[in-house]
Amino acid sequence: MNRTAIKVSQVLKSASPLSTGNVSMPTTAFKVLCIGAGTGGISAASTLSKKLGINEVGIIEPSENHYQQPMWTLVGAGLKKFSDTETKMSEIMPERAKWIKEKAASIDPEKKLVVLSNGLTVSYEYLILAPGIELNFGGVEGLKDAIGKDGVASNYSPHYVESTFKFIKEFKGGNALFTMPASPIKCPGAPQKIAYLAEEMFRDQGVRKDTNVGYYTGIGKIFGIDKYADSMWNVAKKRGINVNLLHDLVKVDPTTKEATFKILGDGPNANTLVKQKYDFLHVTPPMKPYDFLKNSGLVNKGGFVDVNNETLQHTKYSNIYAIGDCNSAPTSKTAAAACVQANVVKTNLLNKIFNGISEPVIKYDGYTSCPLITGKNSVVLAEFSGYTGKPKETFFYNQGKESKFSYWLTADVLPQVYWKLLTTGQWPGPSSVRPILNPLNSN
Ligand SMILES: Cc1cc2nc3c(=O)[nH]c(=O)nc-3n(C[C@H](O)[C@H](O)[C@H](O)COP(=O)(O)OP(=O)(O)OC[C@H]3O[C@@H](n4cnc5c(N)ncnc54)[C@H](O)[C@@H]3O)c2cc1C
């Protein structure tokens, strides 16, 4: 664990979980209640609890650990240790907030109540939803049995990310397949980043000439934004990676070591199934919004919390906000987006609470970012607005090109920003530094 986390833990010793073992305990009330203390939740709750005072902010979070998930791509390639990506939740819980160490089970937005998984209720004036998105390994036939064993791994789970590195190191040649589902997922660039890193490792290990590297994606593009898609096509071509669009993984058979893909779209082969043998298989599982949100009637057709794109306020309940992977904002679901969204919500909410002004002071513009790691020393640093589809680059250089500097930022600078600034609520996103780092605004 890094030095900052230790320092923070020393300061935050008093942040203890609320005891919920006593069923006769009365409802606890909070000015602001936050569901989830991942990237978005911790960033919002840290600032709000500092400004609002002791026990005005409640945080419902069942997990013992907080993970810096973006670094799992590098863990899967053996370039970072898993232990660098996790810390005890107790060490980053804001001192002045009350940690309710339970799962949220349902929400009654009319009564302004959240029911916990132990049956107790918590009430709120304002609610911030930030539970993320659920991994659905069961959404692919056979995957639950296959994952973590015999060459099948996934960077997306803390349980299997270290298997990725193990299986790549043990790989002796054959078919190495990398998949991306058709469902919405967090960090849509991550499924292909590990393909580039593994391809480089196969070369270093001397097995590349005996290896077919295949990338199979359920969507119809290699990347959603043209500028970066062009770069990624060039990288894939240069590196001899076979890209298969509209191929959605539907089955893994660990006994025959075969992956089955359904061809999507409306082409002549649509809906047919194709099988491919694998010797190494990196799976990005399908993902889905949490059921408790759907059951609370707060979501759109796709199951994501229905928010105003600019204010991230619920379309029906103005005292409810949703940030990060759980919401309907039409942009790529990333930590970068969650953090900027958290800044919008906390800034506007504080203005509302202290000044009584409901008009937003700042609006979310769809900003998101995905460092497309293409090797152990190169990154295409995609930064864009999912709302306009246009780049929103922080630096003056062309971030669409592979760059060592972008790798250094991704592997060495961003983790520091995450632990030191984001988890303590002090990182509003790169808009604060863009005028200095990109003064002529190359975007
Ligand atoms: C392999 C990988 C690579 C990635 N790469 C990048 C990258 O390079 N750049 C980038 O910006 N992003 C990246 N991401 C995505 C990024 O990590 C997520 O988009 C981000 O963490 C979303 O933040 P969040 O707050 O919405 O959810 P999370 O950070 O996932 O946090 C959700 C929290 O809610 C809690 N929770 C869940 N259910 C409940 C419940 N019922 N009640 C209470 N709490 C609950 C969870 O325990 C968790 O702590 C990557 C992710 C992965 C897995």
Short mmCIF file of N, CA and C in Angstrom, two decimals, residues 167-327:
data_model
loop_
_atom_site.label_atom_id
_atom_site.label_comp_id
_atom_site.label_asym_id
_atom_site.label_seq_id
_atom_site.Cartn_x
_atom_site.Cartn_y
_atom_site.Cartn_z
N PHE A 167 -1.31 -16.94 -16.63
CA PHE A 167 -1.55 -17.73 -17.85
C PHE A 167 -0.77 -17.18 -19.05
N ILE A 168 -0.58 -15.86 -19.10
CA ILE A 168 0.21 -15.29 -20.21
C ILE A 168 1.67 -15.78 -20.08
N LYS A 169 2.18 -15.78 -18.86
CA LYS A 169 3.57 -16.23 -18.65
C LYS A 169 3.74 -17.71 -19.02
N GLU A 170 2.70 -18.50 -18.73
CA GLU A 170 2.79 -19.94 -18.99
C GLU A 170 2.51 -20.30 -20.44
N PHE A 171 2.04 -19.33 -21.22
CA PHE A 171 1.56 -19.58 -22.58
C PHE A 171 2.71 -20.05 -23.48
N LYS A 172 2.45 -21.14 -24.20
CA LYS A 172 3.52 -21.73 -25.04
C LYS A 172 3.20 -21.60 -26.53
N GLY A 173 2.20 -20.79 -26.87
CA GLY A 173 1.81 -20.66 -28.28
C GLY A 173 0.44 -21.28 -28.51
N GLY A 174 -0.18 -20.95 -29.65
CA GLY A 174 -1.52 -21.43 -29.97
C GLY A 174 -2.45 -20.24 -30.16
N ASN A 175 -3.73 -20.43 -29.80
CA ASN A 175 -4.71 -19.36 -29.97
C ASN A 175 -4.88 -18.56 -28.68
N ALA A 176 -4.62 -17.26 -28.76
CA ALA A 176 -4.86 -16.37 -27.61
C ALA A 176 -6.00 -15.44 -28.00
N LEU A 177 -7.12 -15.58 -27.30
CA LEU A 177 -8.32 -14.81 -27.66
C LEU A 177 -8.66 -13.80 -26.57
N PHE A 178 -9.16 -12.66 -27.00
CA PHE A 178 -9.51 -11.56 -26.08
C PHE A 178 -10.91 -11.10 -26.46
N THR A 179 -11.81 -11.03 -25.48
CA THR A 179 -13.21 -10.74 -25.84
C THR A 179 -13.74 -9.47 -25.18
N MET A 180 -14.70 -8.88 -25.88
CA MET A 180 -15.45 -7.73 -25.33
C MET A 180 -16.93 -7.99 -25.62
N PRO A 181 -17.81 -7.88 -24.60
CA PRO A 181 -19.22 -8.20 -24.83
C PRO A 181 -19.96 -7.06 -25.54
N ALA A 182 -21.17 -7.37 -25.97
CA ALA A 182 -21.99 -6.34 -26.62
C ALA A 182 -22.68 -5.44 -25.59
N SER A 183 -22.75 -5.88 -24.33
CA SER A 183 -23.45 -5.09 -23.30
C SER A 183 -22.64 -3.86 -22.94
N PRO A 184 -23.27 -2.83 -22.35
CA PRO A 184 -22.49 -1.70 -21.82
C PRO A 184 -21.52 -2.23 -20.76
N ILE A 185 -20.30 -1.74 -20.77
CA ILE A 185 -19.33 -2.19 -19.76
C ILE A 185 -18.56 -0.99 -19.23
N LYS A 186 -17.84 -1.21 -18.12
CA LYS A 186 -16.94 -0.14 -17.66
C LYS A 186 -15.64 -0.23 -18.45
N CYS A 187 -15.07 0.91 -18.71
CA CYS A 187 -13.84 1.04 -19.50
C CYS A 187 -13.84 0.17 -20.77
N PRO A 188 -14.57 0.61 -21.78
CA PRO A 188 -14.66 -0.20 -23.00
C PRO A 188 -13.33 -0.37 -23.74
N GLY A 189 -12.27 0.36 -23.31
CA GLY A 189 -10.96 0.16 -23.94
C GLY A 189 -10.19 -1.00 -23.33
N ALA A 190 -10.52 -1.35 -22.07
CA ALA A 190 -9.72 -2.35 -21.35
C ALA A 190 -9.68 -3.73 -22.03
N PRO A 191 -10.77 -4.19 -22.68
CA PRO A 191 -10.70 -5.52 -23.30
C PRO A 191 -9.61 -5.63 -24.37
N GLN A 192 -9.31 -4.51 -25.07
CA GLN A 192 -8.27 -4.62 -26.10
C GLN A 192 -6.88 -4.27 -25.56
N LYS A 193 -6.82 -3.47 -24.46
CA LYS A 193 -5.49 -3.11 -23.94
C LYS A 193 -4.70 -4.37 -23.59
N ILE A 194 -5.37 -5.34 -22.96
CA ILE A 194 -4.64 -6.54 -22.52
C ILE A 194 -4.21 -7.39 -23.73
N ALA A 195 -4.92 -7.24 -24.85
CA ALA A 195 -4.50 -7.97 -26.06
C ALA A 195 -3.15 -7.44 -26.55
N TYR A 196 -2.99 -6.10 -26.53
CA TYR A 196 -1.71 -5.51 -26.98
C TYR A 196 -0.58 -5.88 -26.01
N LEU A 197 -0.88 -5.81 -24.72
CA LEU A 197 0.15 -6.12 -23.72
C LEU A 197 0.57 -7.59 -23.82
N ALA A 198 -0.41 -8.47 -23.99
CA ALA A 198 -0.09 -9.91 -24.08
C ALA A 198 0.70 -10.19 -25.37
N GLU A 199 0.31 -9.54 -26.46
CA GLU A 199 1.01 -9.76 -27.74
C GLU A 199 2.48 -9.40 -27.58
N GLU A 200 2.74 -8.31 -26.88
CA GLU A 200 4.13 -7.88 -26.64
C GLU A 200 4.86 -8.92 -25.77
N MET A 201 4.14 -9.43 -24.76
CA MET A 201 4.77 -10.43 -23.89
C MET A 201 5.06 -11.73 -24.65
N PHE A 202 4.16 -12.10 -25.56
CA PHE A 202 4.40 -13.32 -26.35
C PHE A 202 5.67 -13.15 -27.18
N ARG A 203 5.87 -11.92 -27.70
CA ARG A 203 7.11 -11.67 -28.47
C ARG A 203 8.32 -11.81 -27.55
N ASP A 204 8.22 -11.18 -26.37
CA ASP A 204 9.35 -11.24 -25.42
C ASP A 204 9.64 -12.68 -25.00
N GLN A 205 8.58 -13.49 -24.92
CA GLN A 205 8.75 -14.88 -24.47
C GLN A 205 9.16 -15.81 -25.61
N GLY A 206 9.22 -15.26 -26.84
CA GLY A 206 9.65 -16.06 -28.00
C GLY A 206 8.59 -17.00 -28.55
N VAL A 207 7.31 -16.76 -28.22
CA VAL A 207 6.26 -17.67 -28.70
C VAL A 207 5.32 -17.00 -29.72
N ARG A 208 5.63 -15.77 -30.09
CA ARG A 208 4.70 -15.04 -30.95
C ARG A 208 4.49 -15.70 -32.31
N LYS A 209 5.59 -16.25 -32.87
CA LYS A 209 5.48 -16.83 -34.23
C LYS A 209 4.56 -18.07 -34.23
N ASP A 210 4.36 -18.65 -33.07
CA ASP A 210 3.47 -19.83 -32.98
C ASP A 210 2.09 -19.44 -32.45
N THR A 211 1.79 -18.14 -32.48
CA THR A 211 0.56 -17.68 -31.81
C THR A 211 -0.35 -16.89 -32.75
N ASN A 212 -1.65 -17.21 -32.67
CA ASN A 212 -2.67 -16.39 -33.34
C ASN A 212 -3.31 -15.53 -32.25
N VAL A 213 -3.22 -14.20 -32.40
CA VAL A 213 -3.86 -13.31 -31.40
C VAL A 213 -5.15 -12.78 -32.03
N GLY A 214 -6.28 -13.09 -31.39
CA GLY A 214 -7.58 -12.66 -31.92
C GLY A 214 -8.33 -11.79 -30.93
N TYR A 215 -8.83 -10.66 -31.42
CA TYR A 215 -9.66 -9.79 -30.57
C TYR A 215 -11.10 -9.88 -31.10
N TYR A 216 -12.02 -10.26 -30.24
CA TYR A 216 -13.42 -10.46 -30.62
C TYR A 216 -14.29 -9.49 -29.84
N THR A 217 -14.96 -8.61 -30.55
CA THR A 217 -15.81 -7.64 -29.86
C THR A 217 -17.26 -7.72 -30.34
N GLY A 218 -18.17 -7.61 -29.38
CA GLY A 218 -19.59 -7.67 -29.71
C GLY A 218 -20.09 -6.42 -30.39
N ILE A 219 -19.30 -5.35 -30.38
CA ILE A 219 -19.77 -4.12 -31.02
C ILE A 219 -19.16 -3.98 -32.42
N GLY A 220 -19.65 -3.00 -33.16
CA GLY A 220 -19.30 -2.89 -34.58
C GLY A 220 -18.12 -1.98 -34.87
N LYS A 221 -17.40 -1.54 -33.83
CA LYS A 221 -16.25 -0.65 -34.01
C LYS A 221 -15.13 -1.12 -33.10
N ILE A 222 -13.89 -0.76 -33.46
CA ILE A 222 -12.79 -1.10 -32.56
C ILE A 222 -12.76 -0.14 -31.37
N PHE A 223 -13.22 1.11 -31.59
CA PHE A 223 -13.33 2.10 -30.51
C PHE A 223 -14.36 3.12 -30.96
N GLY A 224 -15.07 3.68 -30.00
CA GLY A 224 -16.23 4.53 -30.34
C GLY A 224 -15.90 5.86 -31.00
N ILE A 225 -14.70 6.39 -30.77
CA ILE A 225 -14.37 7.73 -31.27
C ILE A 225 -13.39 7.59 -32.43
N ASP A 226 -13.72 8.17 -33.58
CA ASP A 226 -12.98 7.93 -34.82
C ASP A 226 -11.48 8.17 -34.70
N LYS A 227 -11.11 9.29 -34.08
CA LYS A 227 -9.68 9.62 -33.99
C LYS A 227 -8.88 8.47 -33.37
N TYR A 228 -9.39 7.93 -32.25
CA TYR A 228 -8.66 6.88 -31.54
C TYR A 228 -8.89 5.52 -32.22
N ALA A 229 -10.05 5.34 -32.85
CA ALA A 229 -10.31 4.09 -33.58
C ALA A 229 -9.28 3.94 -34.70
N ASP A 230 -8.98 5.03 -35.39
CA ASP A 230 -7.98 4.96 -36.47
C ASP A 230 -6.63 4.50 -35.91
N SER A 231 -6.25 5.07 -34.75
CA SER A 231 -4.98 4.68 -34.13
C SER A 231 -4.99 3.20 -33.77
N MET A 232 -6.12 2.73 -33.22
CA MET A 232 -6.14 1.34 -32.76
C MET A 232 -6.14 0.37 -33.93
N TRP A 233 -6.79 0.74 -35.05
CA TRP A 233 -6.71 -0.12 -36.25
C TRP A 233 -5.26 -0.24 -36.70
N ASN A 234 -4.54 0.89 -36.68
CA ASN A 234 -3.13 0.87 -37.09
C ASN A 234 -2.30 -0.02 -36.18
N VAL A 235 -2.54 0.11 -34.87
CA VAL A 235 -1.78 -0.70 -33.91
C VAL A 235 -2.07 -2.19 -34.14
N ALA A 236 -3.36 -2.52 -34.27
CA ALA A 236 -3.74 -3.94 -34.44
C ALA A 236 -3.12 -4.52 -35.72
N LYS A 237 -3.13 -3.72 -36.78
CA LYS A 237 -2.58 -4.17 -38.07
C LYS A 237 -1.07 -4.40 -37.95
N LYS A 238 -0.42 -3.38 -37.39
CA LYS A 238 1.04 -3.43 -37.23
C LYS A 238 1.47 -4.65 -36.39
N ARG A 239 0.64 -5.01 -35.42
CA ARG A 239 1.01 -6.06 -34.48
C ARG A 239 0.44 -7.43 -34.88
N GLY A 240 -0.26 -7.49 -36.02
CA GLY A 240 -0.80 -8.77 -36.50
C GLY A 240 -1.89 -9.34 -35.62
N ILE A 241 -2.72 -8.45 -35.05
CA ILE A 241 -3.84 -8.92 -34.21
C ILE A 241 -5.10 -8.97 -35.08
N ASN A 242 -5.75 -10.14 -35.11
CA ASN A 242 -6.98 -10.27 -35.92
C ASN A 242 -8.15 -9.68 -35.15
N VAL A 243 -8.77 -8.68 -35.75
CA VAL A 243 -9.90 -8.03 -35.08
C VAL A 243 -11.20 -8.55 -35.70
N ASN A 244 -12.08 -9.05 -34.83
CA ASN A 244 -13.37 -9.60 -35.29
C ASN A 244 -14.49 -8.78 -34.66
N LEU A 245 -15.10 -7.91 -35.48
CA LEU A 245 -16.19 -7.07 -34.98
C LEU A 245 -17.48 -7.88 -34.91
N LEU A 246 -18.41 -7.40 -34.10
CA LEU A 246 -19.76 -8.00 -33.99
C LEU A 246 -19.71 -9.49 -33.66
N HIS A 247 -18.70 -9.91 -32.91
CA HIS A 247 -18.60 -11.30 -32.44
C HIS A 247 -18.76 -11.27 -30.92
N ASP A 248 -19.89 -11.77 -30.44
CA ASP A 248 -20.23 -11.71 -29.02
C ASP A 248 -20.03 -13.09 -28.38
N LEU A 249 -19.18 -13.17 -27.37
CA LEU A 249 -18.93 -14.47 -26.72
C LEU A 249 -20.20 -14.96 -26.03
N VAL A 250 -20.65 -16.19 -26.38
CA VAL A 250 -21.87 -16.70 -25.75
C VAL A 250 -21.61 -17.98 -24.96
N LYS A 251 -20.47 -18.65 -25.24
CA LYS A 251 -20.23 -19.92 -24.53
C LYS A 251 -18.73 -20.19 -24.42
N VAL A 252 -18.35 -20.74 -23.28
CA VAL A 252 -16.97 -21.21 -23.11
C VAL A 252 -17.06 -22.67 -22.68
N ASP A 253 -16.36 -23.54 -23.41
CA ASP A 253 -16.36 -24.95 -23.04
C ASP A 253 -14.95 -25.32 -22.59
N PRO A 254 -14.74 -25.40 -21.27
CA PRO A 254 -13.38 -25.67 -20.79
C PRO A 254 -12.90 -27.09 -21.09
N THR A 255 -13.84 -28.02 -21.39
CA THR A 255 -13.39 -29.40 -21.66
C THR A 255 -12.78 -29.51 -23.06
N THR A 256 -13.39 -28.82 -24.04
CA THR A 256 -12.83 -28.85 -25.40
C THR A 256 -11.95 -27.63 -25.67
N LYS A 257 -11.91 -26.71 -24.73
CA LYS A 257 -11.20 -25.42 -24.87
C LYS A 257 -11.66 -24.70 -26.14
N GLU A 258 -12.98 -24.52 -26.21
CA GLU A 258 -13.58 -23.82 -27.34
C GLU A 258 -14.40 -22.64 -26.85
N ALA A 259 -14.28 -21.53 -27.58
CA ALA A 259 -15.13 -20.37 -27.31
C ALA A 259 -16.12 -20.25 -28.46
N THR A 260 -17.39 -19.97 -28.11
CA THR A 260 -18.40 -19.82 -29.17
C THR A 260 -18.86 -18.38 -29.21
N PHE A 261 -18.89 -17.82 -30.41
CA PHE A 261 -19.31 -16.44 -30.60
C PHE A 261 -20.57 -16.40 -31.45
N LYS A 262 -21.46 -15.46 -31.09
CA LYS A 262 -22.65 -15.22 -31.91
C LYS A 262 -22.36 -14.00 -32.76
N ILE A 263 -22.62 -14.10 -34.06
CA ILE A 263 -22.39 -12.95 -34.92
C ILE A 263 -23.61 -12.03 -34.84
N LEU A 264 -23.33 -10.78 -34.52
CA LEU A 264 -24.42 -9.81 -34.36
C LEU A 264 -24.55 -8.94 -35.62
N GLY A 265 -25.45 -7.98 -35.58
CA GLY A 265 -25.63 -7.05 -36.71
C GLY A 265 -26.67 -7.58 -37.68
N ASP A 266 -26.67 -7.02 -38.90
CA ASP A 266 -27.67 -7.46 -39.87
C ASP A 266 -27.01 -7.96 -41.16
N GLY A 267 -25.76 -8.37 -41.07
CA GLY A 267 -25.06 -8.93 -42.24
C GLY A 267 -25.58 -10.32 -42.57
N PRO A 268 -25.06 -10.92 -43.66
CA PRO A 268 -25.55 -12.23 -44.11
C PRO A 268 -25.33 -13.34 -43.07
N ASN A 269 -24.31 -13.19 -42.22
CA ASN A 269 -24.04 -14.24 -41.22
C ASN A 269 -24.64 -13.94 -39.85
N ALA A 270 -25.46 -12.90 -39.76
CA ALA A 270 -26.03 -12.52 -38.46
C ALA A 270 -26.72 -13.70 -37.80
N ASN A 271 -26.54 -13.80 -36.50
CA ASN A 271 -27.13 -14.85 -35.64
C ASN A 271 -26.50 -16.22 -35.80
N THR A 272 -25.51 -16.35 -36.66
CA THR A 272 -24.85 -17.67 -36.71
C THR A 272 -23.81 -17.76 -35.60
N LEU A 273 -23.46 -18.99 -35.24
CA LEU A 273 -22.49 -19.21 -34.18
C LEU A 273 -21.16 -19.67 -34.79
N VAL A 274 -20.07 -19.11 -34.29
CA VAL A 274 -18.76 -19.58 -34.75
C VAL A 274 -17.96 -20.03 -33.54
N LYS A 275 -17.21 -21.13 -33.75
CA LYS A 275 -16.41 -21.67 -32.63
C LYS A 275 -14.94 -21.43 -32.91
N GLN A 276 -14.21 -21.19 -31.86
CA GLN A 276 -12.77 -20.98 -32.01
C GLN A 276 -12.07 -21.67 -30.83
N LYS A 277 -11.08 -22.47 -31.15
CA LYS A 277 -10.27 -23.11 -30.09
C LYS A 277 -9.44 -22.05 -29.38
N TYR A 278 -9.24 -22.22 -28.11
CA TYR A 278 -8.37 -21.29 -27.40
C TYR A 278 -7.33 -22.04 -26.55
N ASP A 279 -6.19 -21.40 -26.40
CA ASP A 279 -5.18 -21.89 -25.45
C ASP A 279 -5.05 -20.89 -24.30
N PHE A 280 -5.33 -19.63 -24.64
CA PHE A 280 -5.47 -18.60 -23.60
C PHE A 280 -6.70 -17.78 -23.98
N LEU A 281 -7.54 -17.49 -22.97
CA LEU A 281 -8.76 -16.72 -23.24
C LEU A 281 -8.91 -15.64 -22.18
N HIS A 282 -8.84 -14.37 -22.61
CA HIS A 282 -9.11 -13.28 -21.68
C HIS A 282 -10.54 -12.80 -21.93
N VAL A 283 -11.38 -12.93 -20.90
CA VAL A 283 -12.80 -12.60 -21.06
C VAL A 283 -13.14 -11.29 -20.34
N THR A 284 -13.81 -10.41 -21.05
CA THR A 284 -14.48 -9.29 -20.39
C THR A 284 -15.94 -9.72 -20.25
N PRO A 285 -16.39 -9.96 -19.01
CA PRO A 285 -17.76 -10.49 -18.85
C PRO A 285 -18.80 -9.45 -19.24
N PRO A 286 -20.00 -9.89 -19.62
CA PRO A 286 -21.08 -8.91 -19.79
C PRO A 286 -21.33 -8.25 -18.44
N MET A 287 -21.91 -7.08 -18.45
CA MET A 287 -22.20 -6.37 -17.19
C MET A 287 -23.65 -5.90 -17.21
N LYS A 288 -24.18 -5.68 -16.00
CA LYS A 288 -25.59 -5.25 -15.94
C LYS A 288 -25.79 -4.33 -14.75
N PRO A 289 -26.78 -3.44 -14.87
CA PRO A 289 -27.07 -2.57 -13.73
C PRO A 289 -27.59 -3.41 -12.57
N TYR A 290 -27.40 -2.92 -11.35
CA TYR A 290 -27.86 -3.68 -10.17
C TYR A 290 -29.40 -3.72 -10.11
N ASP A 291 -29.90 -4.90 -9.74
CA ASP A 291 -31.36 -5.11 -9.66
C ASP A 291 -32.03 -4.17 -8.66
N PHE A 292 -31.34 -3.85 -7.53
CA PHE A 292 -32.02 -3.05 -6.50
C PHE A 292 -32.40 -1.67 -7.05
N LEU A 293 -31.67 -1.20 -8.06
CA LEU A 293 -32.01 0.10 -8.65
C LEU A 293 -33.28 -0.04 -9.49
N LYS A 294 -33.30 -1.14 -10.27
CA LYS A 294 -34.47 -1.39 -11.12
C LYS A 294 -35.72 -1.54 -10.25
N ASN A 295 -35.57 -2.33 -9.18
CA ASN A 295 -36.72 -2.60 -8.31
C ASN A 295 -37.21 -1.35 -7.59
N SER A 296 -36.37 -0.33 -7.55
CA SER A 296 -36.76 0.92 -6.88
C SER A 296 -37.41 1.90 -7.85
N GLY A 297 -37.52 1.50 -9.11
CA GLY A 297 -38.22 2.31 -10.10
C GLY A 297 -37.49 3.57 -10.51
N LEU A 298 -36.16 3.55 -10.44
CA LEU A 298 -35.40 4.77 -10.74
C LEU A 298 -34.67 4.71 -12.08
N VAL A 299 -34.93 3.65 -12.85
CA VAL A 299 -34.06 3.41 -14.01
C VAL A 299 -34.78 3.55 -15.35
N ASN A 300 -33.97 3.67 -16.40
CA ASN A 300 -34.53 3.71 -17.76
C ASN A 300 -34.71 2.26 -18.28
N LYS A 301 -35.03 2.14 -19.55
CA LYS A 301 -35.29 0.79 -20.10
C LYS A 301 -34.08 -0.13 -19.98
N GLY A 302 -32.90 0.45 -20.10
CA GLY A 302 -31.68 -0.36 -20.02
C GLY A 302 -31.28 -0.71 -18.60
N GLY A 303 -31.98 -0.16 -17.60
CA GLY A 303 -31.68 -0.48 -16.20
C GLY A 303 -30.76 0.54 -15.53
N PHE A 304 -30.37 1.59 -16.27
CA PHE A 304 -29.48 2.59 -15.69
C PHE A 304 -30.28 3.75 -15.09
N VAL A 305 -29.77 4.31 -13.98
CA VAL A 305 -30.51 5.37 -13.28
C VAL A 305 -30.70 6.55 -14.24
N ASP A 306 -31.94 6.91 -14.40
CA ASP A 306 -32.35 7.89 -15.40
C ASP A 306 -32.00 9.30 -14.92
N VAL A 307 -30.95 9.88 -15.47
CA VAL A 307 -30.54 11.21 -15.00
C VAL A 307 -30.54 12.23 -16.14
N ASN A 308 -30.60 13.49 -15.74
CA ASN A 308 -30.37 14.58 -16.67
C ASN A 308 -28.88 14.54 -17.04
N ASN A 309 -28.57 14.61 -18.34
CA ASN A 309 -27.18 14.43 -18.78
C ASN A 309 -26.23 15.49 -18.21
N GLU A 310 -26.74 16.69 -17.95
CA GLU A 310 -25.86 17.78 -17.51
C GLU A 310 -25.76 17.89 -15.99
N THR A 311 -26.88 17.65 -15.30
CA THR A 311 -26.85 17.82 -13.83
C THR A 311 -26.69 16.49 -13.09
N LEU A 312 -26.96 15.37 -13.80
CA LEU A 312 -26.89 14.02 -13.21
C LEU A 312 -27.91 13.85 -12.09
N GLN A 313 -28.92 14.71 -12.17
CA GLN A 313 -30.05 14.65 -11.23
C GLN A 313 -31.09 13.70 -11.81
N HIS A 314 -31.75 12.95 -10.95
CA HIS A 314 -32.77 12.04 -11.44
C HIS A 314 -33.86 12.82 -12.18
N THR A 315 -34.38 12.23 -13.25
CA THR A 315 -35.35 12.96 -14.08
C THR A 315 -36.68 13.19 -13.36
N LYS A 316 -36.97 12.37 -12.34
CA LYS A 316 -38.23 12.59 -11.60
C LYS A 316 -37.98 13.14 -10.20
N TYR A 317 -36.99 12.62 -9.51
CA TYR A 317 -36.74 13.04 -8.12
C TYR A 317 -35.51 13.95 -8.08
N SER A 318 -35.74 15.24 -7.87
CA SER A 318 -34.62 16.19 -7.96
C SER A 318 -33.66 16.09 -6.78
N ASN A 319 -34.03 15.37 -5.73
CA ASN A 319 -33.11 15.21 -4.59
C ASN A 319 -32.26 13.93 -4.73
N ILE A 320 -32.38 13.27 -5.89
CA ILE A 320 -31.58 12.06 -6.12
C ILE A 320 -30.63 12.30 -7.30
N TYR A 321 -29.37 11.94 -7.10
CA TYR A 321 -28.34 12.08 -8.13
C TYR A 321 -27.73 10.70 -8.38
N ALA A 322 -27.18 10.50 -9.57
CA ALA A 322 -26.46 9.24 -9.82
C ALA A 322 -25.19 9.55 -10.57
N ILE A 323 -24.09 8.97 -10.08
CA ILE A 323 -22.80 9.22 -10.72
C ILE A 323 -22.10 7.90 -11.04
N GLY A 324 -21.27 7.94 -12.06
CA GLY A 324 -20.45 6.78 -12.41
C GLY A 324 -21.19 5.75 -13.26
N ASP A 325 -20.75 4.50 -13.10
CA ASP A 325 -21.18 3.43 -14.01
C ASP A 325 -22.68 3.14 -13.95
N CYS A 326 -23.36 3.56 -12.86
CA CYS A 326 -24.77 3.18 -12.68
C CYS A 326 -25.74 4.08 -13.44
N ASN A 327 -25.26 5.21 -13.98
CA ASN A 327 -26.24 6.15 -14.52
C ASN A 327 -26.41 6.07 -16.03
#
